[in-house]
Short mmCIF file of C-alpha atoms in Angstrom, two decimals:
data_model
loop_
_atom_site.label_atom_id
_atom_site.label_comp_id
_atom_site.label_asym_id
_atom_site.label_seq_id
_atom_site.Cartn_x
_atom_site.Cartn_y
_atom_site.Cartn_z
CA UNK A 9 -5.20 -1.88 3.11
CA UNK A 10 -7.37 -3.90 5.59
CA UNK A 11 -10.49 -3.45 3.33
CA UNK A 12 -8.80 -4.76 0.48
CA UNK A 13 -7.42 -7.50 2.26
CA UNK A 14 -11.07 -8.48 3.44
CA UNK A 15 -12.44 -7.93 0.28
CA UNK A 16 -9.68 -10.83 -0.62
CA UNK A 17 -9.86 -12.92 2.00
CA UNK A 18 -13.66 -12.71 2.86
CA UNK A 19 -14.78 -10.55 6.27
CA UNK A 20 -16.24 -6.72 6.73
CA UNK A 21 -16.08 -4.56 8.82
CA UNK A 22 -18.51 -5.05 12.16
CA UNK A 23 -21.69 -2.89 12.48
CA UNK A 24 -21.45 -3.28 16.43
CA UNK A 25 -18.95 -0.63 16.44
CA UNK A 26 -19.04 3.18 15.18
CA UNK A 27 -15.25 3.41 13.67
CA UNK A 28 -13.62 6.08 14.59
CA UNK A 29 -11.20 6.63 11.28
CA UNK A 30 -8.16 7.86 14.40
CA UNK A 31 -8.79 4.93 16.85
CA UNK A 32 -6.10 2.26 17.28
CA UNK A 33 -9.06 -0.46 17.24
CA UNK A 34 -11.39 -1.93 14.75
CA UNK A 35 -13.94 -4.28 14.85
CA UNK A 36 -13.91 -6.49 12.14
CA UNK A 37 -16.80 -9.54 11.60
CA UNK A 38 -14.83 -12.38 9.88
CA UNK A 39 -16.33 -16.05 8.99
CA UNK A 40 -13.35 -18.34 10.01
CA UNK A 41 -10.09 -18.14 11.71
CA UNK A 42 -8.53 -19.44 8.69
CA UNK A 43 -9.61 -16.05 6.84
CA UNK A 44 -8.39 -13.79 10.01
CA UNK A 45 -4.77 -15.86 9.53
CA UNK A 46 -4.88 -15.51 5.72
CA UNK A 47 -5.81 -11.26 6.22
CA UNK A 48 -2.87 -11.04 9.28
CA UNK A 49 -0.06 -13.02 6.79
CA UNK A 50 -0.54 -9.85 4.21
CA UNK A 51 -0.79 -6.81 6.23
CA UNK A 52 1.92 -4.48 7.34
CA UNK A 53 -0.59 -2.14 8.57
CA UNK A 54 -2.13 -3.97 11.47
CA UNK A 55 -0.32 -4.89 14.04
CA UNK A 56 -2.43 -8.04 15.82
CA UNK A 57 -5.94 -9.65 15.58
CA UNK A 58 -7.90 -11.00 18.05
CA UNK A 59 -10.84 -13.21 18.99
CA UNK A 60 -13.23 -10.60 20.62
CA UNK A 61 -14.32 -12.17 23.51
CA UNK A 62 -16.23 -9.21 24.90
CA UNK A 63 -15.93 -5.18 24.96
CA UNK A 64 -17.42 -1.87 26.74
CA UNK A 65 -17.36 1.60 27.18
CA UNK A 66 -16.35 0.99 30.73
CA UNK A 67 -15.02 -2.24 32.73
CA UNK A 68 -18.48 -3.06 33.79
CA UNK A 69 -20.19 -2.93 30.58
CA UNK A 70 -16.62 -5.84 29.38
CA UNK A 71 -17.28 -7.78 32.49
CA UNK A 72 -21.32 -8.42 31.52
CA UNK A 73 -20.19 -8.94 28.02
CA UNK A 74 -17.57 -11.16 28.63
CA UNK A 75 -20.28 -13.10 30.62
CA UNK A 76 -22.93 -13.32 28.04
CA UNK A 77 -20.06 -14.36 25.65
CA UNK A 78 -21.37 -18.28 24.72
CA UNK A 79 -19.82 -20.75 26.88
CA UNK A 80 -18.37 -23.55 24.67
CA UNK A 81 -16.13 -20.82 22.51
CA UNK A 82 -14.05 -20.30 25.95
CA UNK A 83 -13.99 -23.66 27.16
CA UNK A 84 -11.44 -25.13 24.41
CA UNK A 85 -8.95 -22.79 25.77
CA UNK A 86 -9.58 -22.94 29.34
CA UNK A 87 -8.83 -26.44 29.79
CA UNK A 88 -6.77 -27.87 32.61
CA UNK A 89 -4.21 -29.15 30.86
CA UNK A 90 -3.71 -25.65 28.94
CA UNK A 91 -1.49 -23.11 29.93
CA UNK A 92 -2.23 -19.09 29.06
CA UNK A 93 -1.41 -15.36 30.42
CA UNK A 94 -3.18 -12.57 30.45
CA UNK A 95 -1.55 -9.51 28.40
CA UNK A 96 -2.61 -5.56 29.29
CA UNK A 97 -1.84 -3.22 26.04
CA UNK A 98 -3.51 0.52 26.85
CA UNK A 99 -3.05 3.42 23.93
CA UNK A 100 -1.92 6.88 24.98
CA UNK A 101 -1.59 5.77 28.36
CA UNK A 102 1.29 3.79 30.80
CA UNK A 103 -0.02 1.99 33.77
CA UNK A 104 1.83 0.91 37.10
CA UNK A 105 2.34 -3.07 37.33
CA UNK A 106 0.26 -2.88 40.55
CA UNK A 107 -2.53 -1.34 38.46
CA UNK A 108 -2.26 -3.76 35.50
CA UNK A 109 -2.65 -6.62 38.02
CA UNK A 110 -5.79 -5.16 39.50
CA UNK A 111 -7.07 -5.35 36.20
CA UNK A 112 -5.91 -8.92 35.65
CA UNK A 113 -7.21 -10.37 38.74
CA UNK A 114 -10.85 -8.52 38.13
CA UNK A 115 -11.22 -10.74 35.78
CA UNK A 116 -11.37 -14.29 37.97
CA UNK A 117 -14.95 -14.98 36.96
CA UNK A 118 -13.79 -16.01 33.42
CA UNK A 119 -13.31 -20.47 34.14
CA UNK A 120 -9.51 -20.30 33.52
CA UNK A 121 -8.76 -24.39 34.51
CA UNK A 122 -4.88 -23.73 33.42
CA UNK A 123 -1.30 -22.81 34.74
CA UNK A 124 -0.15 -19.75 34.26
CA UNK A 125 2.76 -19.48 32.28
CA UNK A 126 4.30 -16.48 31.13
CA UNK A 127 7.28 -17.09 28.92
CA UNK A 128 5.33 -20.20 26.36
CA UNK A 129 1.84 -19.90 26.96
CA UNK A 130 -0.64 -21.97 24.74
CA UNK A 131 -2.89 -19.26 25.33
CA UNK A 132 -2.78 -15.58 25.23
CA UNK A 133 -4.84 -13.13 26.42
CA UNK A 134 -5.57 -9.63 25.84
CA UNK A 135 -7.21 -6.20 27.66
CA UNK A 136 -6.89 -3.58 25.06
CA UNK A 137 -7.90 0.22 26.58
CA UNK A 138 -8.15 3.14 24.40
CA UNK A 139 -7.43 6.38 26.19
CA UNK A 140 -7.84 8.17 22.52
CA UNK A 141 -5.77 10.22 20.23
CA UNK A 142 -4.75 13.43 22.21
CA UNK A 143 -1.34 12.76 24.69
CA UNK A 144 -1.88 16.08 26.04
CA UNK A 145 -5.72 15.40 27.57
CA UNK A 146 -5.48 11.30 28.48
CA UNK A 147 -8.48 10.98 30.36
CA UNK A 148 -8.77 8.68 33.86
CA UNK A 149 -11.19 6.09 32.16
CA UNK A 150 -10.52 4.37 29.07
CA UNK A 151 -13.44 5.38 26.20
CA UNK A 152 -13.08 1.70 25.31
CA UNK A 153 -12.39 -1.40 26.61
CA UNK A 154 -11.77 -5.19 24.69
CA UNK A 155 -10.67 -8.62 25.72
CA UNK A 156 -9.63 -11.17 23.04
CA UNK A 157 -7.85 -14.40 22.35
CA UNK A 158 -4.77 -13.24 20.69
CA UNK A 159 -4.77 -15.09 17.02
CA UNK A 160 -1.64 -14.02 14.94
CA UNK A 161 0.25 -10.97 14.51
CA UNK A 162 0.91 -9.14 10.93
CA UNK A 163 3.88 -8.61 8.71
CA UNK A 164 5.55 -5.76 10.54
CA UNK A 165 8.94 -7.91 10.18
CA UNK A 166 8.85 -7.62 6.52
CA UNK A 167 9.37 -3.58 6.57
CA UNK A 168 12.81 -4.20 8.36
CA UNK A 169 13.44 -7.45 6.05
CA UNK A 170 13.22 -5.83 3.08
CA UNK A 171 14.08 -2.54 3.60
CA UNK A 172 15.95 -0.44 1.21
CA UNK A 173 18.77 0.10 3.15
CA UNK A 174 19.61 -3.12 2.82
CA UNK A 175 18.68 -3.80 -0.83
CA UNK A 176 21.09 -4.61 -3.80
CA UNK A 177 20.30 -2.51 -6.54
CA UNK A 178 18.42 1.03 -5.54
CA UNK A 179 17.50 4.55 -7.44
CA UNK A 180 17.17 7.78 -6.60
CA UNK A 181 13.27 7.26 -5.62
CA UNK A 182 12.94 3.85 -4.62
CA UNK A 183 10.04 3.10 -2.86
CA UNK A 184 9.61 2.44 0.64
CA UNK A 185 9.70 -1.02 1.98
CA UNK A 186 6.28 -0.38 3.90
CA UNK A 187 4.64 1.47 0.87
CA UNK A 188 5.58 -0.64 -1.29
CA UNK A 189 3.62 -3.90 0.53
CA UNK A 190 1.02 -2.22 0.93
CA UNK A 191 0.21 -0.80 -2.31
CA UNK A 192 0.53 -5.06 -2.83
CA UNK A 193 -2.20 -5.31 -0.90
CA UNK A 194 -4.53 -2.71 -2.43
CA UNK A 195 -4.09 -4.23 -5.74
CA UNK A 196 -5.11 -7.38 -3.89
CA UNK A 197 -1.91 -9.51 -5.46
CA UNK A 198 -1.90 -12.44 -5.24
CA UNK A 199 0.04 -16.12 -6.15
CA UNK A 200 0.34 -16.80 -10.09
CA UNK A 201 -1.05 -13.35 -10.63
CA UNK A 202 0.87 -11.20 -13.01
CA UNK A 203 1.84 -8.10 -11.90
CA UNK A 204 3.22 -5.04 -14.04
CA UNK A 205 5.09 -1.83 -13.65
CA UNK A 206 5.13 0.59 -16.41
CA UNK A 207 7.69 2.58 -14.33
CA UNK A 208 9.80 -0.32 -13.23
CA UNK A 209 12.68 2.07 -11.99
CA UNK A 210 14.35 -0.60 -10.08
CA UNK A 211 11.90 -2.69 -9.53
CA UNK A 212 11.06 -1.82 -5.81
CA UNK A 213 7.68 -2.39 -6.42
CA UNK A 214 7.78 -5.75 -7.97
CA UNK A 215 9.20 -7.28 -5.11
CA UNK A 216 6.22 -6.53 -2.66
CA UNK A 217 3.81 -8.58 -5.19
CA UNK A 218 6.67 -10.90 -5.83
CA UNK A 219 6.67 -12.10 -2.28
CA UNK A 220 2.82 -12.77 -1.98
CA UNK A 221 3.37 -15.14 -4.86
CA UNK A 222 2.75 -12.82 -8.27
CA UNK A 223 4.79 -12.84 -11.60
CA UNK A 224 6.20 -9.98 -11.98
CA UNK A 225 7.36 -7.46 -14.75
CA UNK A 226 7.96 -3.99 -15.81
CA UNK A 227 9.02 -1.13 -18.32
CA UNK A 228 10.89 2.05 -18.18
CA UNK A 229 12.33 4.60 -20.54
CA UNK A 230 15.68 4.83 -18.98
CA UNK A 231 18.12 2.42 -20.67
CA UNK A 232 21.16 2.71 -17.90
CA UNK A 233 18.24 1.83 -15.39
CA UNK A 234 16.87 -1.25 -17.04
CA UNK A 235 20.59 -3.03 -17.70
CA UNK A 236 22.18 -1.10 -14.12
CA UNK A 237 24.71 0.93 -15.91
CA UNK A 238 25.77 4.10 -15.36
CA UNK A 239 26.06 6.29 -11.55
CA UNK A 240 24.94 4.73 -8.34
CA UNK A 241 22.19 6.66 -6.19
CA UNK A 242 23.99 4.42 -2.90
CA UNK A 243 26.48 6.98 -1.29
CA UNK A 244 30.45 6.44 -1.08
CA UNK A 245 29.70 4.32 -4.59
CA UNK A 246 30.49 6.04 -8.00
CA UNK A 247 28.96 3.61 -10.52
CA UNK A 248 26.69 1.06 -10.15
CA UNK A 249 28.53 -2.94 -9.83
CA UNK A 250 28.18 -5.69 -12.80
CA UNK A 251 25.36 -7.22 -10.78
CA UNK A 252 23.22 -4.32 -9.54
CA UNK A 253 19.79 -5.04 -11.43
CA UNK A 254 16.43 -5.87 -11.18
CA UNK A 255 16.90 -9.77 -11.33
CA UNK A 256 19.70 -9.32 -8.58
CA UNK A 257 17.15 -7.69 -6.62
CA UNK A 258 14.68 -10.56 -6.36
CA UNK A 259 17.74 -13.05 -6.61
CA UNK A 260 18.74 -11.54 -2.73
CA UNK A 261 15.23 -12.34 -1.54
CA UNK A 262 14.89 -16.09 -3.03
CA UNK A 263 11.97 -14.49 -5.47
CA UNK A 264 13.91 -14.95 -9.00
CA UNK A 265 11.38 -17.38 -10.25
CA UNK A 266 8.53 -14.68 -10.44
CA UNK A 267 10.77 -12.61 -12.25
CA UNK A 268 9.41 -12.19 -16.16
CA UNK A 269 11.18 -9.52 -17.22
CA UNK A 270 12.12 -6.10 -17.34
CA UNK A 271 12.09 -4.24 -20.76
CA UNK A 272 13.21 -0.82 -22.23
CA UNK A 273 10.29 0.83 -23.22
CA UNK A 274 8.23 4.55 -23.26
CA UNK A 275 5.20 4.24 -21.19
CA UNK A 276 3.52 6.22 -23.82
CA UNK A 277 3.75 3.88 -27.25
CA UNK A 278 1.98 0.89 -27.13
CA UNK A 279 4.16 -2.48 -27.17
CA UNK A 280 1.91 -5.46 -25.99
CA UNK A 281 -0.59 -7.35 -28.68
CA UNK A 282 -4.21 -7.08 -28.04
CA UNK A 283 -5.71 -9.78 -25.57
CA UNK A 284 -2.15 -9.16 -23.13
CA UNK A 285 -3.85 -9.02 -19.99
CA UNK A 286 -2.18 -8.47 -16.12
CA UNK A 287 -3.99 -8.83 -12.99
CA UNK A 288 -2.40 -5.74 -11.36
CA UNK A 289 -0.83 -2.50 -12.42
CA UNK A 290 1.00 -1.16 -9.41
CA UNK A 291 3.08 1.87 -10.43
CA UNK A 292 4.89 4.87 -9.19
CA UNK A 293 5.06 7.25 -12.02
CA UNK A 294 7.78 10.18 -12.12
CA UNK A 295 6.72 13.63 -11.23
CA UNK A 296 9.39 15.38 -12.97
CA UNK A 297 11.38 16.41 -9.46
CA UNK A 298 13.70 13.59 -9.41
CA UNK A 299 13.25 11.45 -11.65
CA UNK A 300 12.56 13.36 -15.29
CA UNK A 301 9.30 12.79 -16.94
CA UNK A 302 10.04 11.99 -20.50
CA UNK A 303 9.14 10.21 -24.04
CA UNK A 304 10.37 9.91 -27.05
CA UNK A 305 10.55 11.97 -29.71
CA UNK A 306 9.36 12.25 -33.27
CA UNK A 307 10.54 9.53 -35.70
CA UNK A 308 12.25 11.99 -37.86
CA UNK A 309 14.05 12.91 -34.34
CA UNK A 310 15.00 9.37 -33.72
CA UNK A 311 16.72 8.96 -37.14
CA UNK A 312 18.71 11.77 -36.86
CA UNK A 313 20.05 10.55 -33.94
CA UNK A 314 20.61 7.25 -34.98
CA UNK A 315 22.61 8.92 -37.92
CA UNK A 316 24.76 10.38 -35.00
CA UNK A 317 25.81 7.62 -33.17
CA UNK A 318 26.76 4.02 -33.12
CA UNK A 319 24.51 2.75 -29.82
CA UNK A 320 21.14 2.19 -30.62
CA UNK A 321 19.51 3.08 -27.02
CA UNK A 322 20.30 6.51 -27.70
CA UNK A 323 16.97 8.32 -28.35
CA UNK A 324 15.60 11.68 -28.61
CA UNK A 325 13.74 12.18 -25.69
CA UNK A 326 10.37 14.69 -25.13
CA UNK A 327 9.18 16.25 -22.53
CA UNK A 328 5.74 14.38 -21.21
CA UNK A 329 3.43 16.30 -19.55
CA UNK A 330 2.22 15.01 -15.83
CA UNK A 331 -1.32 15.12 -16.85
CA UNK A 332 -0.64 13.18 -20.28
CA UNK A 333 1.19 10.18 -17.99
CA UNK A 334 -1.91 10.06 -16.01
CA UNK A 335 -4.47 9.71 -18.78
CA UNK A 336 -2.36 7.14 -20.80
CA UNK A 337 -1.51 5.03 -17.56
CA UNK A 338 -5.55 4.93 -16.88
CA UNK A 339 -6.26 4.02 -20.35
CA UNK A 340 -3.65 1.45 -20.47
CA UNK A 341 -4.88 0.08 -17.39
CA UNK A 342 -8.82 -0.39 -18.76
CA UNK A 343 -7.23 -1.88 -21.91
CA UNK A 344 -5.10 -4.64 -20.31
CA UNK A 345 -6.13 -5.11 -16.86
CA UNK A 346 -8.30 -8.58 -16.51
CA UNK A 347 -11.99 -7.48 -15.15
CA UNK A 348 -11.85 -6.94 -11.85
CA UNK A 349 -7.65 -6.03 -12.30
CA UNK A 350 -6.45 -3.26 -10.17
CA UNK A 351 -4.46 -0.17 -10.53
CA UNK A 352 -2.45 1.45 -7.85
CA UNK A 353 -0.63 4.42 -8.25
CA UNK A 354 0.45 7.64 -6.66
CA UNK A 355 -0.98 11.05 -7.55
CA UNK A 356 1.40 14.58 -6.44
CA UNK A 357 -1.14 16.80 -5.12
CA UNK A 358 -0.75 20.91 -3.86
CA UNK A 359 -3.01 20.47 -0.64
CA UNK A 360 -4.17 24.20 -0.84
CA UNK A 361 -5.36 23.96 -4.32
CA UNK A 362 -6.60 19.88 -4.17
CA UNK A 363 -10.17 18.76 -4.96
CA UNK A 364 -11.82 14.88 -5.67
CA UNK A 365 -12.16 16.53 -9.61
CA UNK A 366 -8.05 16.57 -10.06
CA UNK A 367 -8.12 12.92 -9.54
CA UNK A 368 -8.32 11.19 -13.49
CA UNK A 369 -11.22 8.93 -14.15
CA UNK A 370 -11.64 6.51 -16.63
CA UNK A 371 -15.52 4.69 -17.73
CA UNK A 372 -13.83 1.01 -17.49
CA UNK A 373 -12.23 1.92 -14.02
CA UNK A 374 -14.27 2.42 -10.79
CA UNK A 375 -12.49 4.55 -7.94
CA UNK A 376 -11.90 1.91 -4.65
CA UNK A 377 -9.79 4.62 -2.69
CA UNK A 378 -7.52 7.61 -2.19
CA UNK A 379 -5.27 7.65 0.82
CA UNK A 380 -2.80 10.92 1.23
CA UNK A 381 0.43 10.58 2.36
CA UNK A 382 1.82 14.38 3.86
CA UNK A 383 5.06 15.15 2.21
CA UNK A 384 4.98 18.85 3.77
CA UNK A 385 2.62 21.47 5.27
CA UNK A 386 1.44 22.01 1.56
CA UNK A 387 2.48 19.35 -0.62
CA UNK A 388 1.31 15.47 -0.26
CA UNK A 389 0.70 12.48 -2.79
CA UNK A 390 -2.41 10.37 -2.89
CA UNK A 391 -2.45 6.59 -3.34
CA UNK A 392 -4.56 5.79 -5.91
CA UNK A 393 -6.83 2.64 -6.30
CA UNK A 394 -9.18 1.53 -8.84
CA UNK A 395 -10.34 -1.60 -10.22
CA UNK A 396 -11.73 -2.38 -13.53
CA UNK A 397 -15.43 -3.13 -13.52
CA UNK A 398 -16.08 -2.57 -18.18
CA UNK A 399 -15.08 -3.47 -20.57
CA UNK A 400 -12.78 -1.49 -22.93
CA UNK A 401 -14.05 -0.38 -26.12
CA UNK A 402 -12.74 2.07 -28.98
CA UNK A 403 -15.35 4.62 -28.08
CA UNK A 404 -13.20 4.55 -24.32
CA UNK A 405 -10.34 5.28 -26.18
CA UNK A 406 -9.89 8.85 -25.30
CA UNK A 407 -12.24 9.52 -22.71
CA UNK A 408 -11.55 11.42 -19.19
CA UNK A 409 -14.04 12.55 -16.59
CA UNK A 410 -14.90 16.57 -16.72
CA UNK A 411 -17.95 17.52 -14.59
CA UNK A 412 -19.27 14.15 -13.99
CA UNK A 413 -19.15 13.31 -17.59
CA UNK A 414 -16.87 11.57 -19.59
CA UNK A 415 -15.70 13.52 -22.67
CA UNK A 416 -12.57 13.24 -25.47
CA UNK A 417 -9.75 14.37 -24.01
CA UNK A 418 -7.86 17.24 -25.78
CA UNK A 419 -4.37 16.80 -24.80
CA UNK A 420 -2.58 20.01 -23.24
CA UNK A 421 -5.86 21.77 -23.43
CA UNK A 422 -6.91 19.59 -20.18
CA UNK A 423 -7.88 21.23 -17.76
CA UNK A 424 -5.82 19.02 -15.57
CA UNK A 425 -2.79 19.68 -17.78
CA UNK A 426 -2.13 23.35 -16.13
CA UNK A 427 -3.17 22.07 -12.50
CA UNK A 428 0.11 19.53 -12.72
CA UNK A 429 2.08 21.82 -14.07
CA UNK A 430 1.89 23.70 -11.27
CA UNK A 431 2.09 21.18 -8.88
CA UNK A 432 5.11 20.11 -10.16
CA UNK A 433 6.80 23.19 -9.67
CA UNK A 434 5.55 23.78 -6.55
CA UNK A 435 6.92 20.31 -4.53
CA UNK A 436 10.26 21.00 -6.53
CA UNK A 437 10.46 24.71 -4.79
CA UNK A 438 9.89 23.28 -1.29
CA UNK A 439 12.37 20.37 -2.26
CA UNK A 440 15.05 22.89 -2.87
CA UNK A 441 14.11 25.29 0.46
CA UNK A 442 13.92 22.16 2.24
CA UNK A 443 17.86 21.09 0.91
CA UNK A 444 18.96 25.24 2.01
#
């Protein structure tokens, strides 16, 4: 999340530091303060940023770096008209008050000119000490220490805000409040973007990119879903209310005027003209445990069962095979993503059996990241990111990556085809131990 959010907003990460991928502290080199604001109103993964005023492997290596730190950045905030405090946060470790103080007052070299005040403060100040990872071996020193200018915090707030708990109109599997923002942010959204979701559900997803400022949109095969009819998924409730919909959901966050629209559709027929291009695809597609992968059926199918009965949403439906979703949601991405467009999605993975090769390619769409969420000791799903750096062209019509080379994909023959099979049978065993 934080390098796509740099990779928006400008900044990298700094070369001063080795990063450890486990340590609760990063180093980042960003131009402006403006940019560090912009990154910290988006993320629900970092907590706070800081101006680094200095930092050490031990409090004498931050004392002689907080004194070779250049003069006239401190002075603006030292002033004598200012007021500040000085804040101690350690990590994996709880220090006495008497303790924290001796730390505090070590620190009267720095040319504070300013009252002390510690409920408003103009200025805050932080020591940051990392005792590590492991809360059964906290060693007596700190491995690192910082001291910063506290800047802004991030969007923490917005997990509780919008959680689902809370929310209008839910499914079965709607997504996570946190999730959902920050699969936002690794399709970089952003405002007047347009933003779609070719398995809209309930729309969880398009309220994350609707909040940073994107139009937003979606499909899904499921009728009821789409219009809010039928059996609710919130407990005590039978059926779902008149107004439980997508377009209620965004009403009850004041985000209604990014709302497009939401449309019946099967992922796996193509519906938009040529040239009907979105800045994002940020998807959760079903894996067939619970929420039923389907398509429709053959046309002679459908008329048969439009001889049978008077509604005309009733359709045959077909079963779609995990591996087919994933090749027709990349290729739908390199055909109507704008260059540079991102897709985020999540892939169901058996941990035992997992290698980078399961993961679908696409020649139009460059890999930016995997992430793994654990789901259990053996099952997990990877979030997906890729961004489209080609254009698309018939010859990418039906191409996937085998060995490191793209070739014409052959349907169930796939050799990804029996791998999420299997998969999908496996996470809906442990689903059903799990609920004995």
């Amino acid at each position: 999340e934080i390098t796509s959010l740099l990779s928006l907003y400008g900044g990298q990460f700094s070369g001063e530091q080795e990063i450890r991928v486990n340590s609760p502290f990063w180093i980042l080199s960003i131009p402006s303060e403006e940019m560090a604001r912009g990154l910290m109103k988006r993320t629900v993964c970092a907590k706070s940023i800081f101006e680094l005023w200095g930092h050490g492997r031990s409090a004498e290596e931050l004392y002689a770096s907080l004194k070779n730190y250049p003069m006239d950045k401190m002075l603006p905030y030292l002033q004598s008209d200012s007021t500040y405090k000085v804040h101690i946060h350690t990590f994996n470790k709880t220090l006495t008050q008497a303790q924290k103080i001796k730390k505090i007052d070590a620190l009267e070299f720095l040319p504070f000119k300013g009252k002390v005040n510690l409920n408003n403060p103009e200025h805050i100040f932080w020591i940051l000490e990392d005792y590590g990872m492991d809360p059964n071996n906290v060693p007596e020193d700190p491995f690192h220490l910082y001291f910063g200018r506290w800047v802004p915090d991030g969007q923490r707030e917005l997990i509780e805000s919008y959680s689902v708990k809370k929310r209008h109109f839910i499914g079965n599997t709607s997504m996570d409040a946190c999730l959902s923002f920050i699969m936002a942010n690794h399709g970089r959204v952003k405002p007047n973007d347009v933003v779609y979701d070719p398995f809209v559900g309930t729309g969880g997803l398009l309220i994350s990119s609707a909040h940073f400022g994107a139009y937003v949109c979606g499909t899904d095969i499921d009728y009821n879903t789409i219009h809010g009819l039928g059996k609710a998924s919130r407990k005590n409730q039978k059926w779902r209310g008149p107004d439980e919909n997508i377009r209620a959901n965004l009403r009850q966050y004041g985000l209604e005027k990014y709302y497009l629209d939401a449309l019946v559709s099967d992922s796996s027929r193509p519906i938009w003209r040529k040239g009907m291009l979105f800045d994002a695809i940020i998807t959760d597609p079903p894996y067939g445990i619970r929420e039923a992968t389907r398509r429709t059926g053959s046309q002679k199918e459908t008329v048969k069962s439009a001889e049978r009965s008077t509604e005309n949403h009733i359709f045959v439906s077909s079963n779609y095979h995990l591996s087919d979703i994933f090749f027709d949601l990349l290729k739908f991405a390199a055909e109507y993503l704008v260059m540079g467009g991102r897709l985020v999605y999540w892939l169901p993975i058996y941990r035992p059996e997992y290698t980078e090769e399961i993961i679908p390619r696409h020649p139009c769409l460059k890999l930016i990241s995997n992430c793994e969420q654990m789901l259990s000791s053996h099952t997990s799903r990877r979030l997906i990111t890729m961004e489209k750096v080609k254009e698309f062209k018939d010859q990418d019509q039906n191409s996937y990556l085998l060995d490191g080379q793209y070739m014409p994909y052959r349907g169930h023959n796939s050799f990804r085809e029996k791998y999420f099979s299997g998969v999908t049978k496996r996470i809906a065993k442990e689903e059903k131990d799990n609920q004995k």
